[in-house]
Coordinates of N, CA and C in Angstrom, one line a residue:
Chain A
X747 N -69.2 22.8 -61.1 CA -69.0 23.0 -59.6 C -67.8 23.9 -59.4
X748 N -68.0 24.8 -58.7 CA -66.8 26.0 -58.4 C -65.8 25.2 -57.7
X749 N -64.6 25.4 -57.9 CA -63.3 25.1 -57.1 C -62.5 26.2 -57.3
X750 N -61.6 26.3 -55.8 CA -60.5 27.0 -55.6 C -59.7 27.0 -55.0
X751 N -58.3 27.2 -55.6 CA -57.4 26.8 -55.2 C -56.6 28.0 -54.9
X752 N -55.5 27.5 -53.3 CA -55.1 28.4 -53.3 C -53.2 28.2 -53.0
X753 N -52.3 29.4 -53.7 CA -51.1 28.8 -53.6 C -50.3 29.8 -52.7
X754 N -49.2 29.6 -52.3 CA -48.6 28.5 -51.7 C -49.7 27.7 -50.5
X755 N -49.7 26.3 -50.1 CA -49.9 25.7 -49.2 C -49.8 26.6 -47.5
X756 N -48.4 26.4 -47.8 CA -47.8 27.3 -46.6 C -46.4 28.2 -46.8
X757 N -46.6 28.7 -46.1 CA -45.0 30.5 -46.1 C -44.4 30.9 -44.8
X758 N -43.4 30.8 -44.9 CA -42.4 31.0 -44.1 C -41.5 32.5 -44.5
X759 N -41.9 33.3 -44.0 CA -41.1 35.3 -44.3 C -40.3 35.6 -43.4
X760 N -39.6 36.2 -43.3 CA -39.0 36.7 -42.0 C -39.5 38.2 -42.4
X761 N -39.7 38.9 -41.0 CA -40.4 40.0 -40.7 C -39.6 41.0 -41.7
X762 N -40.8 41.9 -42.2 CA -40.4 43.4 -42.9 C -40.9 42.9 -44.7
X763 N -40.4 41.8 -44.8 CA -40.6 41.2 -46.1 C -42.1 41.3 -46.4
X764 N -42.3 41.9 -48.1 CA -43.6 42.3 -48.7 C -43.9 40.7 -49.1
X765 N -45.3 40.6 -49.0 CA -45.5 39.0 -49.9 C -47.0 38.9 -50.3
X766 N -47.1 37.9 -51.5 CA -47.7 37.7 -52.1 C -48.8 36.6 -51.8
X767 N -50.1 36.1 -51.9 CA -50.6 35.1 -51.6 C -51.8 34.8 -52.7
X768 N -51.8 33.5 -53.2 CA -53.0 33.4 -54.4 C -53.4 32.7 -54.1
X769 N -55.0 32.9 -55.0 CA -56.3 32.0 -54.8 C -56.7 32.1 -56.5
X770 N -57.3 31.2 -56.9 CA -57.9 30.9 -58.2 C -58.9 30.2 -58.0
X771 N -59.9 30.4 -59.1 CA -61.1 29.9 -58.7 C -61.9 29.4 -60.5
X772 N -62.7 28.2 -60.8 CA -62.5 27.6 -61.8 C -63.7 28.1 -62.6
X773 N -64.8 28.8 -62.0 CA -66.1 29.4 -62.5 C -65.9 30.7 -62.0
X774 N -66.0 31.8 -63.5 CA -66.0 32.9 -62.9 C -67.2 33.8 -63.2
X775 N -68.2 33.1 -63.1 CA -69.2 33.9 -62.6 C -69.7 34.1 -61.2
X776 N -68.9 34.8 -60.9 CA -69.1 34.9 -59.1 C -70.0 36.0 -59.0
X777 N -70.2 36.6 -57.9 CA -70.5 37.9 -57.3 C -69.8 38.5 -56.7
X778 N -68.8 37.8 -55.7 CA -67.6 38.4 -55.4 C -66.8 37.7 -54.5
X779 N -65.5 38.1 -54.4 CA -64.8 37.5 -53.3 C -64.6 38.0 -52.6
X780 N -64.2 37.0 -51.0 CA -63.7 37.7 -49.7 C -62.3 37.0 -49.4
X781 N -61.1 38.0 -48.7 CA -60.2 37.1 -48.1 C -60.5 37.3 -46.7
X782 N -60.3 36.1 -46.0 CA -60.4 35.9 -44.8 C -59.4 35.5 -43.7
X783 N -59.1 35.9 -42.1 CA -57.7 35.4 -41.9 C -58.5 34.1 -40.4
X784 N -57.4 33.8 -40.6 CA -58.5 32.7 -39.2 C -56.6 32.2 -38.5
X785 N -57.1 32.5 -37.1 CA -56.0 32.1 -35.9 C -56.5 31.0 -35.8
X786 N -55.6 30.2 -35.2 CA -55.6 28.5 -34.8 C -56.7 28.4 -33.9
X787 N -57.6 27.9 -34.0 CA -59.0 27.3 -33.3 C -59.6 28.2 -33.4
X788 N -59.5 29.5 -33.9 CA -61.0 30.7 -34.1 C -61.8 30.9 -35.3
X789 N -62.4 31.9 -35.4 CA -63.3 32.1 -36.1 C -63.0 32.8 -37.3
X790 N -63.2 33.1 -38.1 CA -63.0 33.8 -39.5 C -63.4 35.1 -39.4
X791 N -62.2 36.1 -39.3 CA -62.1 37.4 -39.7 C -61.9 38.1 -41.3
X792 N -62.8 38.6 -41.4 CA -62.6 39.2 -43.1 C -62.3 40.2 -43.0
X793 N -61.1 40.2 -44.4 CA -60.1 41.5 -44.4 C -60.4 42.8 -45.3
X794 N -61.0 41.6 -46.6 CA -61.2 42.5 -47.9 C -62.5 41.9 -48.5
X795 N -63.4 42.8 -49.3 CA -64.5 41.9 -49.9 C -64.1 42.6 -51.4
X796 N -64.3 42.0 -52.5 CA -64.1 42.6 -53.6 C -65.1 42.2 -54.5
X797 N -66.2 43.0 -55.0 CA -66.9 43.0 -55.8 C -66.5 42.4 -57.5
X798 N -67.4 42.0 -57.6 CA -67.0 41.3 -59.2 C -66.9 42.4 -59.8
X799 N -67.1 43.7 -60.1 CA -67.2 44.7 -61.0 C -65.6 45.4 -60.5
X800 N -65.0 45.1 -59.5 CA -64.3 45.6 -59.2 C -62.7 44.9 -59.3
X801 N -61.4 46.0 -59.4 CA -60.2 45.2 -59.7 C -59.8 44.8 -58.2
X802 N -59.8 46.0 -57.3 CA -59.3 45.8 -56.2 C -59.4 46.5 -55.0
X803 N -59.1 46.0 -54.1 CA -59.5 46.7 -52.7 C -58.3 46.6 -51.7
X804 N -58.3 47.7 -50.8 CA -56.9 47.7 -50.0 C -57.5 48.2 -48.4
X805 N -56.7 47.7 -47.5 CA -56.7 48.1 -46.3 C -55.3 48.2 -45.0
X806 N -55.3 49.5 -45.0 CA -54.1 49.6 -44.3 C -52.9 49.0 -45.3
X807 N -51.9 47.4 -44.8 CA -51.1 47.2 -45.5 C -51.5 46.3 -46.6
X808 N -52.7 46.1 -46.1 CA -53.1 44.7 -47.5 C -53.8 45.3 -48.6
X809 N -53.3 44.7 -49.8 CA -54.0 45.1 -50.9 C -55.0 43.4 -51.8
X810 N -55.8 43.6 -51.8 CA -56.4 42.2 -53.1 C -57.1 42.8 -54.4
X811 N -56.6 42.0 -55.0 CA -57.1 42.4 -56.1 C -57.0 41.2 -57.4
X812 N -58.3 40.9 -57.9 CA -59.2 40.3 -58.6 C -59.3 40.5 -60.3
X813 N -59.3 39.1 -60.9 CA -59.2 39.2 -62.7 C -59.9 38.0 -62.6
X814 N -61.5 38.4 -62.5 CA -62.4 37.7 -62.9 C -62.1 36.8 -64.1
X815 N -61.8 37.6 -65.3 CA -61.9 36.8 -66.6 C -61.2 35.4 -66.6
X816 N -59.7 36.1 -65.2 CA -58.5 34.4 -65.5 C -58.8 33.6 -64.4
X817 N -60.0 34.1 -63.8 CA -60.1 33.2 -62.6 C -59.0 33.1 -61.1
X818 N -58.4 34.8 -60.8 CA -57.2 35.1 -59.8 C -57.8 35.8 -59.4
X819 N -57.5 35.7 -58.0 CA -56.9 37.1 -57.1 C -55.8 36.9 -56.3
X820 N -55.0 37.9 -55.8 CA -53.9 37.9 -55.1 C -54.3 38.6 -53.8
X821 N -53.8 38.6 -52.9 CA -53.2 39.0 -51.6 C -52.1 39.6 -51.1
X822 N -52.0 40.6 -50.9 CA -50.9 41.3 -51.2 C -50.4 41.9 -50.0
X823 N -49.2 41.6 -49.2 CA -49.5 41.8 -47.7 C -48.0 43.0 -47.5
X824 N -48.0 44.3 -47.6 CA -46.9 45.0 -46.9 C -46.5 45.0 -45.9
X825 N -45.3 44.7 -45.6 CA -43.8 44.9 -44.2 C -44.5 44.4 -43.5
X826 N -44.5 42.8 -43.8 CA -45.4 41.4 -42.6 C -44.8 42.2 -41.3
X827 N -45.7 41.4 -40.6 CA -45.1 41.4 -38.9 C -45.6 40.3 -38.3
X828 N -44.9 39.6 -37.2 CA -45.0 38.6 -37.1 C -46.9 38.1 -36.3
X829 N -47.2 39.2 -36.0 CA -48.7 39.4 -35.6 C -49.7 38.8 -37.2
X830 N -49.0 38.8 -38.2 CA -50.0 38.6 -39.3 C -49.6 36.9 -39.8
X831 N -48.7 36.3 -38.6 CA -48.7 34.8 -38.7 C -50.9 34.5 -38.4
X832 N -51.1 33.4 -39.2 CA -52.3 33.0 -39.5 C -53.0 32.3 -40.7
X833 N -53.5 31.7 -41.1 CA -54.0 31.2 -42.3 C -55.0 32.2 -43.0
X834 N -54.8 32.3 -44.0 CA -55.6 32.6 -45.4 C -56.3 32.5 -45.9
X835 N -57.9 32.4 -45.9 CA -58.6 32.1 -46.6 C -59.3 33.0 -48.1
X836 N -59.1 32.1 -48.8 CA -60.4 33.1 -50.1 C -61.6 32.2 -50.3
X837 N -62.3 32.9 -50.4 CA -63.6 32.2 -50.7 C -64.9 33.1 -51.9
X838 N -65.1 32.4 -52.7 CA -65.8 32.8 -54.0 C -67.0 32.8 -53.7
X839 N -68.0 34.0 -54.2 CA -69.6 34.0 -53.9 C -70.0 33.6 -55.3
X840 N -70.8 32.6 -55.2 CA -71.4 32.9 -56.3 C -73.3 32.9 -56.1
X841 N -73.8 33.9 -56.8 CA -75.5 34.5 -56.8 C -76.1 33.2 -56.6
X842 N -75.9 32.3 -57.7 CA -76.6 31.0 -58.1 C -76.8 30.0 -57.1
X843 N -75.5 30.0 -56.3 CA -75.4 28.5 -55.7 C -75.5 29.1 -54.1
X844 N -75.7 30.5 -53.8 CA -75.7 31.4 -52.8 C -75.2 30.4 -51.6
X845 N -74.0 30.3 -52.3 CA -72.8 30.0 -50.2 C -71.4 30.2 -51.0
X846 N -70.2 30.4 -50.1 CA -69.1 30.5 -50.4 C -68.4 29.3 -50.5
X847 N -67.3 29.4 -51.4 CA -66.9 28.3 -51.7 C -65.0 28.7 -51.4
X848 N -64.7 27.4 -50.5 CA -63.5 28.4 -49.7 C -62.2 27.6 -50.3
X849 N -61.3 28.1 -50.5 CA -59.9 27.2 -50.8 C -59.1 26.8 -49.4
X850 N -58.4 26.0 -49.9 CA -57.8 25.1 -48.3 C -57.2 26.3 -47.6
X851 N -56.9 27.2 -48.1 CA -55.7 28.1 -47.4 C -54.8 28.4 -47.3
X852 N -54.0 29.0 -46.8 CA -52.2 29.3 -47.3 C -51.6 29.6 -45.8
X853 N -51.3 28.9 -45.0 CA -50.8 28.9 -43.5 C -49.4 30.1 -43.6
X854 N -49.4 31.3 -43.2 CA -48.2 31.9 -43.0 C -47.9 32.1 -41.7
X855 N -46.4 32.3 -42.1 CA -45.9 32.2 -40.2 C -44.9 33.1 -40.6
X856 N -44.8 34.7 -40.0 CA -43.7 35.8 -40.1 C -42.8 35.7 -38.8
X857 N -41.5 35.4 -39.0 CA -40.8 35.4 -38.2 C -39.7 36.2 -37.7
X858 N -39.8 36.0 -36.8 CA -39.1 37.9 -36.1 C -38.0 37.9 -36.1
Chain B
X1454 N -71.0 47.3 -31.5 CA -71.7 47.0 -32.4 C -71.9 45.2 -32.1
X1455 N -72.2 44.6 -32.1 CA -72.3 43.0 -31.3 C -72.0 42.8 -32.7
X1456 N -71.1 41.0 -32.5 CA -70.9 40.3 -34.3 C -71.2 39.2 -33.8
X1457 N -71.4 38.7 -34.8 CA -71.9 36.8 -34.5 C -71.8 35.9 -33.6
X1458 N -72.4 35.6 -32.8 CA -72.3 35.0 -31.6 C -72.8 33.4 -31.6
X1459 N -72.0 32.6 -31.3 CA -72.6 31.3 -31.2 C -72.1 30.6 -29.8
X1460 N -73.0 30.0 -29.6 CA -72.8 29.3 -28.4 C -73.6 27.8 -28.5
X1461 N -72.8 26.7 -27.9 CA -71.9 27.2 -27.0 C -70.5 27.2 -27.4
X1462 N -69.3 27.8 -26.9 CA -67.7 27.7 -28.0 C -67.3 26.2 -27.8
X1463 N -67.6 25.3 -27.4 CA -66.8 23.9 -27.0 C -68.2 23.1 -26.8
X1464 N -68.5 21.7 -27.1 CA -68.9 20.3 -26.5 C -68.4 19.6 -26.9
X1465 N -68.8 18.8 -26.0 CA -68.3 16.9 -25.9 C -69.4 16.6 -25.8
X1466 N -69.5 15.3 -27.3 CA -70.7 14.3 -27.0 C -70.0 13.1 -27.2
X1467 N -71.5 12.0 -27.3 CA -70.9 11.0 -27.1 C -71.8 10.2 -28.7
X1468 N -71.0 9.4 -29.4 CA -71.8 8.7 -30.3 C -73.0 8.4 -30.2
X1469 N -74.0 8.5 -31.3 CA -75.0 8.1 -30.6 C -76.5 9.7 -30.5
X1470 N -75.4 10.4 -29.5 CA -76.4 11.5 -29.4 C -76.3 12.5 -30.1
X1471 N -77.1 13.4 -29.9 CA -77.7 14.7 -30.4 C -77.4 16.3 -30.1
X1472 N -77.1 16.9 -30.9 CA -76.9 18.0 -30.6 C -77.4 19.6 -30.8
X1473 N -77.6 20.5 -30.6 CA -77.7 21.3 -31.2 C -77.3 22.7 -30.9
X1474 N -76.7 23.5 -32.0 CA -76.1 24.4 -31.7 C -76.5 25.5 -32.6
X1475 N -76.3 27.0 -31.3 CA -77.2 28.1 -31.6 C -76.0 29.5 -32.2
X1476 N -76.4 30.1 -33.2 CA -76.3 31.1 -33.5 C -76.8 32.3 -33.6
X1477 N -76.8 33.4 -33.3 CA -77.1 35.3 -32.9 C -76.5 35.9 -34.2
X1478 N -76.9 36.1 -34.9 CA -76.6 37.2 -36.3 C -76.4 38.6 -35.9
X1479 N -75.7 39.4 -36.4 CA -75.7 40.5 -35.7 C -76.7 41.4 -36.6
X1480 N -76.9 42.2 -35.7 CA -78.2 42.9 -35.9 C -78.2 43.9 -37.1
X1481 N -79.9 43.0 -37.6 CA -80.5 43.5 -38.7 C -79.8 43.2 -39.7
X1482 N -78.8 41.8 -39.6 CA -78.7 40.6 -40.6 C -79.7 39.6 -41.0
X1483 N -80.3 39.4 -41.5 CA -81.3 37.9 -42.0 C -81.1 36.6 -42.4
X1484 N -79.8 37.0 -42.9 CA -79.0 35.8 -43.8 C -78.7 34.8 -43.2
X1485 N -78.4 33.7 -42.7 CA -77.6 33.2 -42.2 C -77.3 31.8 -42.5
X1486 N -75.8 31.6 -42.7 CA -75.5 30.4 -43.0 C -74.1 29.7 -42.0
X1487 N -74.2 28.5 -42.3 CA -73.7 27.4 -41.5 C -72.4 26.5 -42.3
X1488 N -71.2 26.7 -41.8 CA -70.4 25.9 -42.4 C -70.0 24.5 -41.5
X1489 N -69.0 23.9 -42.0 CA -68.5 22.9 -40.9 C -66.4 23.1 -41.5
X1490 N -66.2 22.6 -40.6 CA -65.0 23.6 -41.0 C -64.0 21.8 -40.3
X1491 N -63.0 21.2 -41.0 CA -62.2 19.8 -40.5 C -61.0 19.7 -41.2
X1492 N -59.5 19.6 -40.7 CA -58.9 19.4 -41.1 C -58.6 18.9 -42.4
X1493 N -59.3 17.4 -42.7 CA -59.1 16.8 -44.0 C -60.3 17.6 -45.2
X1494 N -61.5 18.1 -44.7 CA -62.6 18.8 -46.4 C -62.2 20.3 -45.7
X1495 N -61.4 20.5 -44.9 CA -61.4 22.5 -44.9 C -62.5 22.4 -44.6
X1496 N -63.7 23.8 -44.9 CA -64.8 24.7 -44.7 C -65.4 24.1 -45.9
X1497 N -67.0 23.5 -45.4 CA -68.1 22.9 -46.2 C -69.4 23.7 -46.3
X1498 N -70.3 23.8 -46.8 CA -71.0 24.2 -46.8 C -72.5 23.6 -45.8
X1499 N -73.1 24.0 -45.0 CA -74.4 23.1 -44.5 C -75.3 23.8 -45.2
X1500 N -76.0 24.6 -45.2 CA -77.1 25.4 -45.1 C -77.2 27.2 -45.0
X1501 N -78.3 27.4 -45.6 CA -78.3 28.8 -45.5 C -79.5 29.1 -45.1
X1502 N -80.2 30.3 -44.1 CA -81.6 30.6 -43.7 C -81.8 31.9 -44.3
X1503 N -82.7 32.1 -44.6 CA -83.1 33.7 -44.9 C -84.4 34.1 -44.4
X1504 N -85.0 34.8 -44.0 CA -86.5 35.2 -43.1 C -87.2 33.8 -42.6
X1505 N -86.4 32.9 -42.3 CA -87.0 31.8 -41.5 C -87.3 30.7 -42.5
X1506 N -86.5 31.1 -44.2 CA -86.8 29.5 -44.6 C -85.2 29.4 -45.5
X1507 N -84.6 27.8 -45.6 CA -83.7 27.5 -46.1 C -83.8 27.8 -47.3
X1508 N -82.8 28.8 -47.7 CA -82.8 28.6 -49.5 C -81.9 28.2 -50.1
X1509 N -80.7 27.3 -49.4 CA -79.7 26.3 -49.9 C -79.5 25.6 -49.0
X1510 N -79.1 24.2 -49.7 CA -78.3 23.2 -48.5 C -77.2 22.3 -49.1
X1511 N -76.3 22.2 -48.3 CA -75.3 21.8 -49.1 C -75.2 20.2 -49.0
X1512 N -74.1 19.3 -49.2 CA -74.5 18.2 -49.3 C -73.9 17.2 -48.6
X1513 N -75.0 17.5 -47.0 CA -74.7 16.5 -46.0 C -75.5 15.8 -46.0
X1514 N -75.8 14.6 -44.9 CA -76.9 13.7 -44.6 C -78.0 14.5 -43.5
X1515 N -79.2 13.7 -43.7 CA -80.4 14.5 -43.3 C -80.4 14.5 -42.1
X1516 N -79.4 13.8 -41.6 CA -79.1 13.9 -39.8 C -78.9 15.6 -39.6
X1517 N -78.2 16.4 -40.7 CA -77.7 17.6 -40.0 C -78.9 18.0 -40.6
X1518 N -79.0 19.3 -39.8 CA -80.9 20.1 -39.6 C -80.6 21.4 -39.4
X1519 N -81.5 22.2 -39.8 CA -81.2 23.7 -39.1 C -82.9 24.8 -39.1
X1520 N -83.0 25.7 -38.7 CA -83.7 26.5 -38.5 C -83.8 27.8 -38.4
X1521 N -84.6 28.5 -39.0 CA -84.4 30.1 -38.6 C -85.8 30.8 -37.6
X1522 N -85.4 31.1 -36.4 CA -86.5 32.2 -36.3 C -87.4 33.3 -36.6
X1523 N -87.9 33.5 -36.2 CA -88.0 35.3 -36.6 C -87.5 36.7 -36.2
X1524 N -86.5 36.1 -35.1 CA -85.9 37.8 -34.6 C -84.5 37.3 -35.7
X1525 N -84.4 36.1 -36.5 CA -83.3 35.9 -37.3 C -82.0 34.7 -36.6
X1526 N -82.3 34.8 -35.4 CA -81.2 33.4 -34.3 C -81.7 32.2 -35.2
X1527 N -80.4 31.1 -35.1 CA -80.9 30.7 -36.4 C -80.1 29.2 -35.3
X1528 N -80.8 27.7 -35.8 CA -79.9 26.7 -35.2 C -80.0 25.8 -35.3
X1529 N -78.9 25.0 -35.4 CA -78.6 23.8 -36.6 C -78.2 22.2 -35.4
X1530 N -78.6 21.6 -36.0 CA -79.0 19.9 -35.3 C -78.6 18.7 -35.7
X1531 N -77.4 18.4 -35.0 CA -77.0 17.1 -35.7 C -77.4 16.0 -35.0
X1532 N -78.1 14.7 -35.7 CA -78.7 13.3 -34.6 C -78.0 12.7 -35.0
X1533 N -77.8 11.6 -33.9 CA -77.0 11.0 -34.4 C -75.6 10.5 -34.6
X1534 N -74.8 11.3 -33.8 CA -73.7 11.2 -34.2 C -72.6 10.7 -34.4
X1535 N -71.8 11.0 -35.3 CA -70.8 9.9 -35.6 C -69.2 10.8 -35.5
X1536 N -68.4 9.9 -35.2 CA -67.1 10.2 -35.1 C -66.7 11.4 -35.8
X1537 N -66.9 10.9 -36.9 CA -66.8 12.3 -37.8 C -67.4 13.7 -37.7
X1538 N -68.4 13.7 -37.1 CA -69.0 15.0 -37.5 C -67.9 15.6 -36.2
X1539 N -67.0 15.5 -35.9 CA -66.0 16.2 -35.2 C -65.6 17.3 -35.6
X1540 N -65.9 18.4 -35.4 CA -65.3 20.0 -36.5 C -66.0 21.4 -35.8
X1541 N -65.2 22.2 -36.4 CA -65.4 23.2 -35.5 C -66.5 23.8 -36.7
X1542 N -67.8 24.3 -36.5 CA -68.8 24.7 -37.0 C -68.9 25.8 -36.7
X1543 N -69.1 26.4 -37.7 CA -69.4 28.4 -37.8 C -70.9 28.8 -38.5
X1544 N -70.7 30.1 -38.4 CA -72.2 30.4 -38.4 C -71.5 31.8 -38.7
X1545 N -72.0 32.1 -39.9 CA -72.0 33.6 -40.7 C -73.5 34.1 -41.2
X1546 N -73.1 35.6 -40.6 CA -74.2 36.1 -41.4 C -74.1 37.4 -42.7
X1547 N -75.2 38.0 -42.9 CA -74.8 39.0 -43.8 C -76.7 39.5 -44.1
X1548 N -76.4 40.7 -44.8 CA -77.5 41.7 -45.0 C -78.4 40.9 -46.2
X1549 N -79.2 41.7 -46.5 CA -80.7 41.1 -47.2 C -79.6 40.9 -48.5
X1550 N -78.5 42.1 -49.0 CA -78.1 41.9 -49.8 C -76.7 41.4 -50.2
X1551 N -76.5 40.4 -51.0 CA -75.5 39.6 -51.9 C -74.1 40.0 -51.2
X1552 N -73.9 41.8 -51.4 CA -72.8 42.6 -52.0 C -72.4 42.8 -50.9
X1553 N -72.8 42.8 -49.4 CA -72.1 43.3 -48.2 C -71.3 42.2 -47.6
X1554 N -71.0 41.0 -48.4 CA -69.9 39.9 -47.7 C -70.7 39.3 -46.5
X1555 N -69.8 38.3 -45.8 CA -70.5 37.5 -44.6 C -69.5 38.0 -43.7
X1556 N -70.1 37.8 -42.5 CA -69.6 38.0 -41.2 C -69.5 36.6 -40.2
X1557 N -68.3 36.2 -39.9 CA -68.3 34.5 -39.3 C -68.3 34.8 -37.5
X1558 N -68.5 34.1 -36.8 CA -68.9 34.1 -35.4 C -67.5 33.1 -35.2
X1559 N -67.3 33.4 -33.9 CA -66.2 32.3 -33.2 C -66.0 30.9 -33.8
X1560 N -67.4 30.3 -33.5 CA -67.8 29.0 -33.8 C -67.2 28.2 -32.5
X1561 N -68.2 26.7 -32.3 CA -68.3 25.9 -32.0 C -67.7 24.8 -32.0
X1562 N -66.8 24.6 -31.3 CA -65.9 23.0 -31.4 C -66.6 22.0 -31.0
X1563 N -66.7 21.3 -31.4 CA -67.7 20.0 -31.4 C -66.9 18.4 -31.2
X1564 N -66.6 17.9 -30.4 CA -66.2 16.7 -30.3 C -66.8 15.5 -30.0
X1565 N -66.7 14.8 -30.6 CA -67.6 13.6 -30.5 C -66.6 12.1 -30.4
X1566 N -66.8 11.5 -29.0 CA -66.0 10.7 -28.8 C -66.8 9.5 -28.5

């Protein structure tokens, strides 16, 4: 059964500061992963999708990027601003069991 | 471009009864699956539809139900209800194929008092 975990719990940055965010996952036969951000009572916005064949993908300030073999990806967030306060999701596809499998999250909060 | 749409965003029920709540895939998605999303299990898996028949379900009780149409609106039925099934419920979709990621709708807050 796929599990994933993701670290830190929660983060506290003060604005401008670069940071890091991980997810690991215990089966790595996936198809791919997505990071997702979700505001307090909404819906799940996806940032990055990263193919299994693939190391990594970037957008604007975020970068993710994926090591299938060790079962990681990271999140990689440049010169936070306090607008990118929100929770974290990663979540693992796998072909076989066809649904995503999500880790609790990583709550950040950038402060101005 | 329209994205996931579910309605309705908020009820209140009461133990006891039934509910059911609708999802809009955005267009010329087929896919569609159903989470439940609760402070203490995070985001769970319910079910997934694809051209109007389930090809996974994850592992709730047979009280939770779901369905797909044919223009792809897809929607899921809880009897029954109990305290717990209190959670905000999403509804993602995604293309015929694997590799284009899911797409999540607002979702549904669901209260059950």
């Amino acid at each position: 059964k796929q599990e994933v975990t993701q670290i830190p719990a929660a983060l506290s940055v003060p604005e401008g500061e670069n940071l890091v965010l991980n997810c690991s996952f215990t089966d790595s036969a996936i198809y791919n992963l997505q990071w997702f951000r979700q505001d307090p009572g909404k819906g799940l916005t996806s940032l990055l999708l990263i193919q299994s064949s693939q190391r990594e993908q970037t957008s604007g300030r975020l970068n993710a990027s994926l090591d299938k073999s060790s079962g990681r990806s990271t999140l990689y967030i440049a010169a936070s601003q306090p607008g990118d306060s929100a929770t974290y999701l990663c979540a693992v596809f796998s072909g076989s069991a066809r649904q995503l499998t999500f880790g609790s999250g990583t709550q950040l909060t950038v402060l101005p | 471009k329209a994205g996931v749409t579910q309605t309705p965003r908020y009820l209140i029920k009461t133990r006891g009864q039934q509910v059911t709540l609708s999802c809009s895939p955005i267009s010329g998605h087929r896919s569609v699956s159903w989470y439940q999303q609760t402070p203490g299990q995070g985001l769970q898996f319910l079910f997934e539809y694809f051209s109007e028949t389930q090809r996974n379900k994850g592992n709730f009780p047979g009280r939770f139900s779901g369905r797909q149409f044919s223009n792809s609106r897809s929607e899921m039925n809880v009897s029954t209800l109990e305290l717990g099934d209190s959670a905000l419920y999403l509804c993602a979709s995604s293309r015929e194929r694997d590799d284009y990621g899911y797409t999540f709708g607002s979702g549904t807050r669901l209260t059950v008092v």
